[in-house]
Coordinates of N, CA and C in Angstrom, one line a residue:
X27 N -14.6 -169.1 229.3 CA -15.5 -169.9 228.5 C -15.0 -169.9 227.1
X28 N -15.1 -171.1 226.5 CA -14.5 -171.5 224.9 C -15.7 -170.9 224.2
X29 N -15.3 -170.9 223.2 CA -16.5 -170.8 222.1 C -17.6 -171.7 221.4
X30 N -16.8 -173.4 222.4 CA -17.7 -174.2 221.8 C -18.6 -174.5 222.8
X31 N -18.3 -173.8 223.9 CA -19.0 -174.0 225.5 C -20.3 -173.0 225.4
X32 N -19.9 -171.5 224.8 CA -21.0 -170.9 224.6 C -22.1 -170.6 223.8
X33 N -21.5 -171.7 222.8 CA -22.7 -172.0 221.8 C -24.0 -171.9 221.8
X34 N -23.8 -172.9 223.1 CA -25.5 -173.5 223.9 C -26.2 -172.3 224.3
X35 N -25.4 -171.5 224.7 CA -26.1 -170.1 225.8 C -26.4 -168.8 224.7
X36 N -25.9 -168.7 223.5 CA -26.1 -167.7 222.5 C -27.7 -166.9 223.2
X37 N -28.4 -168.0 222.5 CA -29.9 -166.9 222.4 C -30.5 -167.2 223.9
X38 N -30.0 -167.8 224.9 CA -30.9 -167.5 226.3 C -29.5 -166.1 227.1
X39 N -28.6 -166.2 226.3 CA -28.2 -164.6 226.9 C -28.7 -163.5 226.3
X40 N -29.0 -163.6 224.8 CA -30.0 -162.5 224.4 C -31.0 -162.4 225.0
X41 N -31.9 -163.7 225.4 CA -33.0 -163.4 226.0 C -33.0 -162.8 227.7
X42 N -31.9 -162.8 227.9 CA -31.4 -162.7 229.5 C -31.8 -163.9 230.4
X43 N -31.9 -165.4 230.0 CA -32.6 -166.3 230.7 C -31.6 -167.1 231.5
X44 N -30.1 -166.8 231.5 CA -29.2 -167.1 232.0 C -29.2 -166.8 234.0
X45 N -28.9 -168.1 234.1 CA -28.3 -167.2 236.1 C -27.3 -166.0 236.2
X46 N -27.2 -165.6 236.9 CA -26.1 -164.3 237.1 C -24.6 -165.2 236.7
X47 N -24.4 -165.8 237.1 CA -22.6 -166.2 237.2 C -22.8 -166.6 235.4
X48 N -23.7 -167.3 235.0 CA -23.6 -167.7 233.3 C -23.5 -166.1 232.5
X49 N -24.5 -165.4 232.6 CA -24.6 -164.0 232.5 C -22.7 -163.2 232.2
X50 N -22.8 -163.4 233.8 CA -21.1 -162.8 233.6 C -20.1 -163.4 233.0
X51 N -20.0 -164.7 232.8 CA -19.1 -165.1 232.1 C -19.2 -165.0 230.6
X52 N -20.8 -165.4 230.0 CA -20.8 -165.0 228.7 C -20.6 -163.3 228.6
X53 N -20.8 -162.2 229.2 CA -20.6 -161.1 228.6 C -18.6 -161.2 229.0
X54 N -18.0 -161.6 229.9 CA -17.0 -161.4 229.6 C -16.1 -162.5 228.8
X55 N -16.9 -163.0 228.0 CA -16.4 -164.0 226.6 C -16.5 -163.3 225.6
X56 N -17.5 -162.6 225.9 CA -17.6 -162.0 224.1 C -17.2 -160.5 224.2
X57 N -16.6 -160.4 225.2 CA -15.6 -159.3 225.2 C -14.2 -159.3 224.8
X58 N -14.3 -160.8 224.6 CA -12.4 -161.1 224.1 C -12.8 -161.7 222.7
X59 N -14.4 -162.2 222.3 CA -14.2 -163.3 221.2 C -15.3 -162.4 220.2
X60 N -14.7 -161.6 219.2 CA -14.9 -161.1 218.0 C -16.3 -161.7 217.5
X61 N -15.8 -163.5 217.1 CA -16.4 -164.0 216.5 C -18.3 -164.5 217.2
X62 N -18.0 -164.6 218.0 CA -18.9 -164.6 219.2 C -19.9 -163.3 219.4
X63 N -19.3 -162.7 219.6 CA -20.0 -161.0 219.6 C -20.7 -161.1 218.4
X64 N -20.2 -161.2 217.1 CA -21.2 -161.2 216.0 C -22.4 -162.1 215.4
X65 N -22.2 -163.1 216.4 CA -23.0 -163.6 216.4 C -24.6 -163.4 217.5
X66 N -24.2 -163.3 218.3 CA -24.8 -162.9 219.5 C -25.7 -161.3 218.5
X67 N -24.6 -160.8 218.1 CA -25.4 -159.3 217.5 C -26.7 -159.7 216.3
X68 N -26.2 -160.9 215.6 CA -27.0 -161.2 214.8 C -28.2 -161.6 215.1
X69 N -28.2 -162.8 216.4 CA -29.2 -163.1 217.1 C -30.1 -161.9 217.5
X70 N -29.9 -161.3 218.4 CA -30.2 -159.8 219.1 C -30.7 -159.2 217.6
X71 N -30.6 -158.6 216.3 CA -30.8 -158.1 215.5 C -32.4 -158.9 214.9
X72 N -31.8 -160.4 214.8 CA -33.1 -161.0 214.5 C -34.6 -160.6 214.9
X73 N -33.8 -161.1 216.1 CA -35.4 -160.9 217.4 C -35.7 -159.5 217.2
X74 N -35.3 -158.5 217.2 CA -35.6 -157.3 217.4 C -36.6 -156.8 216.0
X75 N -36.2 -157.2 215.0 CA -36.8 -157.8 213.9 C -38.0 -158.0 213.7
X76 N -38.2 -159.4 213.9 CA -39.5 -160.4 214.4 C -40.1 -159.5 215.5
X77 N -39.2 -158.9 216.5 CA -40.5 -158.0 217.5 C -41.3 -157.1 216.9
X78 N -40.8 -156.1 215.7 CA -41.4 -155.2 215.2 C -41.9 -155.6 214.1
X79 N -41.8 -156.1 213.2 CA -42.9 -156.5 212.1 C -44.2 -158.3 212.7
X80 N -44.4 -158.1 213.7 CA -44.7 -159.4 214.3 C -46.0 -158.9 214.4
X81 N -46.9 -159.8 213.7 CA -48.4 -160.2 213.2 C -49.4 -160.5 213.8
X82 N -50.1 -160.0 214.7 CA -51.0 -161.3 215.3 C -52.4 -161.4 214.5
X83 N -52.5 -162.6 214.5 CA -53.5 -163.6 213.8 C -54.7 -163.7 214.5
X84 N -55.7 -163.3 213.9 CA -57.2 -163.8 214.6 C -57.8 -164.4 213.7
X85 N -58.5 -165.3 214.0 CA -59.4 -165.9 212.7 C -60.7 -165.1 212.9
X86 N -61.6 -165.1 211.8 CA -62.6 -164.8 211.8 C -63.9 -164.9 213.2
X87 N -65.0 -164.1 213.3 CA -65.3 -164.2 214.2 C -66.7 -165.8 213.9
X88 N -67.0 -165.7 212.8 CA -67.7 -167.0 212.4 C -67.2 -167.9 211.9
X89 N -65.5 -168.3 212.0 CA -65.2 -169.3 211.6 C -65.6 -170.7 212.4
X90 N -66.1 -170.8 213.5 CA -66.8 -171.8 214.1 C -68.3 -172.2 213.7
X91 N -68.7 -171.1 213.4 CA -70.5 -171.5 212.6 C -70.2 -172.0 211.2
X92 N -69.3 -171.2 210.7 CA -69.0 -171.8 208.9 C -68.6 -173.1 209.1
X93 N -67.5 -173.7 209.5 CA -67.1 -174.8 210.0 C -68.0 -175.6 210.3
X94 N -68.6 -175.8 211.3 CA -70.1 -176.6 212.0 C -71.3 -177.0 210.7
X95 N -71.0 -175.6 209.9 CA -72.4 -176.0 208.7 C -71.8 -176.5 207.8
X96 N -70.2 -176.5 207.8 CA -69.9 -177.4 206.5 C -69.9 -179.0 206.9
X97 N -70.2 -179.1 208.1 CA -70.0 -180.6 208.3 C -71.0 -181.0 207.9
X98 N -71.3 -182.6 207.4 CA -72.2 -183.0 206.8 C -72.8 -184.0 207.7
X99 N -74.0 -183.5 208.6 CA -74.5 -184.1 209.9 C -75.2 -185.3 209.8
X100 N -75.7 -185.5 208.6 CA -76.6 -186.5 207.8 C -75.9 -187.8 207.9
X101 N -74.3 -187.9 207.3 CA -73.5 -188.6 206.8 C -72.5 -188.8 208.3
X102 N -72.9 -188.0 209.0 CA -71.9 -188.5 210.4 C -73.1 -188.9 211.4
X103 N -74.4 -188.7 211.2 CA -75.3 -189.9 212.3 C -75.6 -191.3 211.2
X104 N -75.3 -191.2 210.3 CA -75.4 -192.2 209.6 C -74.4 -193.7 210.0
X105 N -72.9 -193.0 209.7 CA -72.0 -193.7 210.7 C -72.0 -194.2 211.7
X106 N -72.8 -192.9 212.7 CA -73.1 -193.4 213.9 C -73.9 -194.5 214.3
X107 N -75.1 -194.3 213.7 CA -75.7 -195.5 214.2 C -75.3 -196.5 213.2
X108 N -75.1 -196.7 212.4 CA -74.4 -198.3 211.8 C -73.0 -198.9 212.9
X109 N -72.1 -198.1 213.7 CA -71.6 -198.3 214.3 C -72.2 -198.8 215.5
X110 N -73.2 -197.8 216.0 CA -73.8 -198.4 217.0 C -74.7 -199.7 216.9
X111 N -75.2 -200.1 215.8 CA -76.5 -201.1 215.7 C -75.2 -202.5 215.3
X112 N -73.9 -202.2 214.8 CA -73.0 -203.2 214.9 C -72.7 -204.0 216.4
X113 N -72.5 -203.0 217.0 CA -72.1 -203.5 218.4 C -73.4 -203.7 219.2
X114 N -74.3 -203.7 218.9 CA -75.5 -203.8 219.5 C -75.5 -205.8 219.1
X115 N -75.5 -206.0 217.9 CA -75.6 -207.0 217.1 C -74.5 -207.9 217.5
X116 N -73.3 -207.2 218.1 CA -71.8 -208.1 218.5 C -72.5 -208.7 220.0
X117 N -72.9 -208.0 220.6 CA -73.2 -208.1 222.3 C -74.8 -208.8 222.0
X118 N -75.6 -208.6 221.1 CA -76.2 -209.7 221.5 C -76.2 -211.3 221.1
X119 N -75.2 -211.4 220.4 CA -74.7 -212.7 219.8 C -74.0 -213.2 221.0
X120 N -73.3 -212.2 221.6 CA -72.1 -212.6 223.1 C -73.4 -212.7 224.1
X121 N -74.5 -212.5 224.3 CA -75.3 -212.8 225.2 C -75.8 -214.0 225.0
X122 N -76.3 -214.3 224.1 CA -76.8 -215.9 223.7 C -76.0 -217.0 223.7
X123 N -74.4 -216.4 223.4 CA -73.8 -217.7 223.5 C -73.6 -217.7 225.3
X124 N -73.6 -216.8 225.7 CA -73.1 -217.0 227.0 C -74.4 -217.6 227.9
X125 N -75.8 -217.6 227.8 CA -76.3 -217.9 227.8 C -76.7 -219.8 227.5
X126 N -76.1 -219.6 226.8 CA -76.0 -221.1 225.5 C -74.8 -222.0 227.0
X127 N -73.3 -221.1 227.0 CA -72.6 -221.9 227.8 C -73.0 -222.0 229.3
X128 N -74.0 -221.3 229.9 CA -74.6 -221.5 231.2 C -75.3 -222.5 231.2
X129 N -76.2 -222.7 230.0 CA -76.7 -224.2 230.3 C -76.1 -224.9 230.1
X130 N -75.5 -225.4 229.2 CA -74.6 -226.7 229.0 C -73.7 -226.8 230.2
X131 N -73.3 -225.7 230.8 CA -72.3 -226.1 232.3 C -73.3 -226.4 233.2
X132 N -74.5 -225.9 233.4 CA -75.4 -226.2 234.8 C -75.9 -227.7 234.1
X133 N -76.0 -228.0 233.0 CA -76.7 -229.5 232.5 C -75.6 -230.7 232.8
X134 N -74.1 -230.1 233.1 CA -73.1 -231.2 233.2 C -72.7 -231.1 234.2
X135 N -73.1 -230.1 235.1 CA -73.0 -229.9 236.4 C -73.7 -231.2 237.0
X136 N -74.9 -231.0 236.7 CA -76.1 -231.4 237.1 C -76.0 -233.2 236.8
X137 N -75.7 -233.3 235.4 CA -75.8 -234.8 235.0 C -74.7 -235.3 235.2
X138 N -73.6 -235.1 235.0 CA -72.2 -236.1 235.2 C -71.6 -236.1 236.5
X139 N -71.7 -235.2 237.3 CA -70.9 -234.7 238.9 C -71.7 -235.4 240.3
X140 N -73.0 -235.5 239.8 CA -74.2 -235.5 240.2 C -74.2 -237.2 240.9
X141 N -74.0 -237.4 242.4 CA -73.6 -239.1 242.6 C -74.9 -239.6 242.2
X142 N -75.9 -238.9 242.9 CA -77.4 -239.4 243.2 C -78.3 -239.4 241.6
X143 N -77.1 -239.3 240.9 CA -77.9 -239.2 239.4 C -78.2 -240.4 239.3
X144 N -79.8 -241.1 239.3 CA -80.5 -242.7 239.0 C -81.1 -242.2 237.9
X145 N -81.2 -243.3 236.7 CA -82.3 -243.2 235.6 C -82.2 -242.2 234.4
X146 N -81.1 -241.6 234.7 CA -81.4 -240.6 233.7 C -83.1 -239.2 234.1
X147 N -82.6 -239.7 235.5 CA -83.9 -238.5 235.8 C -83.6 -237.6 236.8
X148 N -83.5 -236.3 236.7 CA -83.0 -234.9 237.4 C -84.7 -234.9 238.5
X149 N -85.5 -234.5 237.8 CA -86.8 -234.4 239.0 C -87.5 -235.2 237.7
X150 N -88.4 -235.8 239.1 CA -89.5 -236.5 238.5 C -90.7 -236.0 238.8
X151 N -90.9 -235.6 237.3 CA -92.7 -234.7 237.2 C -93.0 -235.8 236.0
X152 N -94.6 -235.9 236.3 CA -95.0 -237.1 235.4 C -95.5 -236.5 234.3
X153 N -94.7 -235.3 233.0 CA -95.1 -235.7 232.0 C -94.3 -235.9 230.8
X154 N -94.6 -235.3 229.8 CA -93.8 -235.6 228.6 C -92.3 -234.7 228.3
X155 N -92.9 -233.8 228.8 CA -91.2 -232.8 228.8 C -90.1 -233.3 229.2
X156 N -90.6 -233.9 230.7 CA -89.5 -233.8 231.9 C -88.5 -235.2 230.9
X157 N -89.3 -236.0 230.7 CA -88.6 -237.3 230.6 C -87.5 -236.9 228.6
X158 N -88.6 -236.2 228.1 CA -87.4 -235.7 226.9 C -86.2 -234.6 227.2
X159 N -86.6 -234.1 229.1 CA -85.4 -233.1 228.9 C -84.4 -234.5 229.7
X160 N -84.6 -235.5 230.6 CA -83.9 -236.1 230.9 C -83.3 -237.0 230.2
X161 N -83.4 -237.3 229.2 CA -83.2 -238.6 228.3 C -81.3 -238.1 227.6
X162 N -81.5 -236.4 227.3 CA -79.2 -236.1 227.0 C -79.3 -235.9 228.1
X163 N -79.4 -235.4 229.5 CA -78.6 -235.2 230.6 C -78.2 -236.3 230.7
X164 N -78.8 -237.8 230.4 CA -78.3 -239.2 230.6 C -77.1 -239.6 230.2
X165 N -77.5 -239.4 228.7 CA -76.2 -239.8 227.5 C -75.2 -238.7 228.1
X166 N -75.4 -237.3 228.6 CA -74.1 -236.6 228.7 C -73.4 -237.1 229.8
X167 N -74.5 -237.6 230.9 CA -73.5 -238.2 232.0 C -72.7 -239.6 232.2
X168 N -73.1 -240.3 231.1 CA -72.4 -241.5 230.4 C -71.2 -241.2 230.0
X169 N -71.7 -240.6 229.2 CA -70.1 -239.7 227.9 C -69.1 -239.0 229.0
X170 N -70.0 -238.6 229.8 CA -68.2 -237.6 231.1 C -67.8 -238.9 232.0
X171 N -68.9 -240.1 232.3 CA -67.9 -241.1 233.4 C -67.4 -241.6 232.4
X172 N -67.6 -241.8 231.1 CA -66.8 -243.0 230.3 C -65.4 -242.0 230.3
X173 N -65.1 -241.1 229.5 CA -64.5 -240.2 229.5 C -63.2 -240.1 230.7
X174 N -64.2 -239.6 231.8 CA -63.0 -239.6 233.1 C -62.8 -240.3 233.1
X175 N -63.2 -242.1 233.6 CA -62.5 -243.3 233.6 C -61.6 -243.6 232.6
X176 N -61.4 -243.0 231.0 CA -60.4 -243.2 230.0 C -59.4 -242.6 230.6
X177 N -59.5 -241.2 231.2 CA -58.1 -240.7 231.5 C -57.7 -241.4 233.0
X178 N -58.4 -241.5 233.8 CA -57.7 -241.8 234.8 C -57.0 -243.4 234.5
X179 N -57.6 -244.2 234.1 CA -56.6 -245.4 233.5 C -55.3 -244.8 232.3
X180 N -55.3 -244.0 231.7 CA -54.5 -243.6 231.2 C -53.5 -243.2 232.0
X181 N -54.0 -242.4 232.7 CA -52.9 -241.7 233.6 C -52.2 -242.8 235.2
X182 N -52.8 -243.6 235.3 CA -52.8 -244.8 235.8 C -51.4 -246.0 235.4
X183 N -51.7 -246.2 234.1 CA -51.3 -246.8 233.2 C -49.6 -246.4 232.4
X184 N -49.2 -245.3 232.7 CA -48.5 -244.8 232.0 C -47.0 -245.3 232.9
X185 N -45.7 -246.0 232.4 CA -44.9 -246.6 233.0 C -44.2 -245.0 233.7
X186 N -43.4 -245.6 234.9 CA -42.5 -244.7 235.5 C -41.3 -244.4 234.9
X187 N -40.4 -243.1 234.7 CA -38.9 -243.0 234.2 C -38.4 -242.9 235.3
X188 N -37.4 -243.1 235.5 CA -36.7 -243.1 236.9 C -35.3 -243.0 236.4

């Protein structure tokens, strides 16, 4: 093994994390390479080091209640619900318009598609409503045959390339 080969393996042979065949080859590398050995010793000296002056850390046993009361609970439901009464206010604007586009589709459903559409009259109930709610299903069913008959003469009309 070269010295630039063993580089990689320095500190998992101190740790002994090597397979057996890596194991033997680095101990019989650093039995011919000086420079190698001193380093390996340095490593090994570190750790040994760090094992005996090594600290363990506990935090406090009420650092989770101190924490918790420094939050300021006032100012974070405050957030909350302004975030929530936003999205409340987004979804009911998206309900009315969607609402809004269900009728205008069932009204052009209804008035332009419609063969049996006579008079501008969907059902005939004799009073004053029925005839003001029929009076735009009319105009809208006008405006979609005029409309389709523009494009299909358009599309009709249009010369061939060949």
């Amino acid at each position: 093994m070269t010295c630039y080969r063993s580089r990689d393996n320095w500190h998992s042979y101190v740790k002994r994390s090597l397979s057996k065949a890596e194991l033997d080859e680095m101990a019989s590398h650093l039995e011919h390479c000086p420079k190698c050995r001193s380093v390996v010793a340095g490593i090994q000296k570190t750790l040994d080091n760090l094992a005996k002056t090594q600290v363990i850390l506990s935090p406090p046993a009420d650092l989770k209640i101190n924490v918790m009361k420094a939050i300021d609970t006032y100012r974070y439901k405050e957030n909350l619900v302004s975030v929530n009464s936003f999205r409340l206010f987004e979804l009911r604007n998206w309900g009315f318009s969607m609402v809004a586009a269900g009728i205008l589709l069932f009204a052009l459903n209804l008035a332009a598609l419609n063969p049996g559409f006579e008079g501008g009259k969907m059902i005939e109930f004799p009073t004053k409503l029925s005839k003001q709610m029929t009076i735009p299903f009319h105009k809208i069913s006008q405006l979609a045959n005029d409309t389709l008959e523009k494009i299909e003469a358009l599309s009709l009309s249009k010369p061939k390339v060949e």
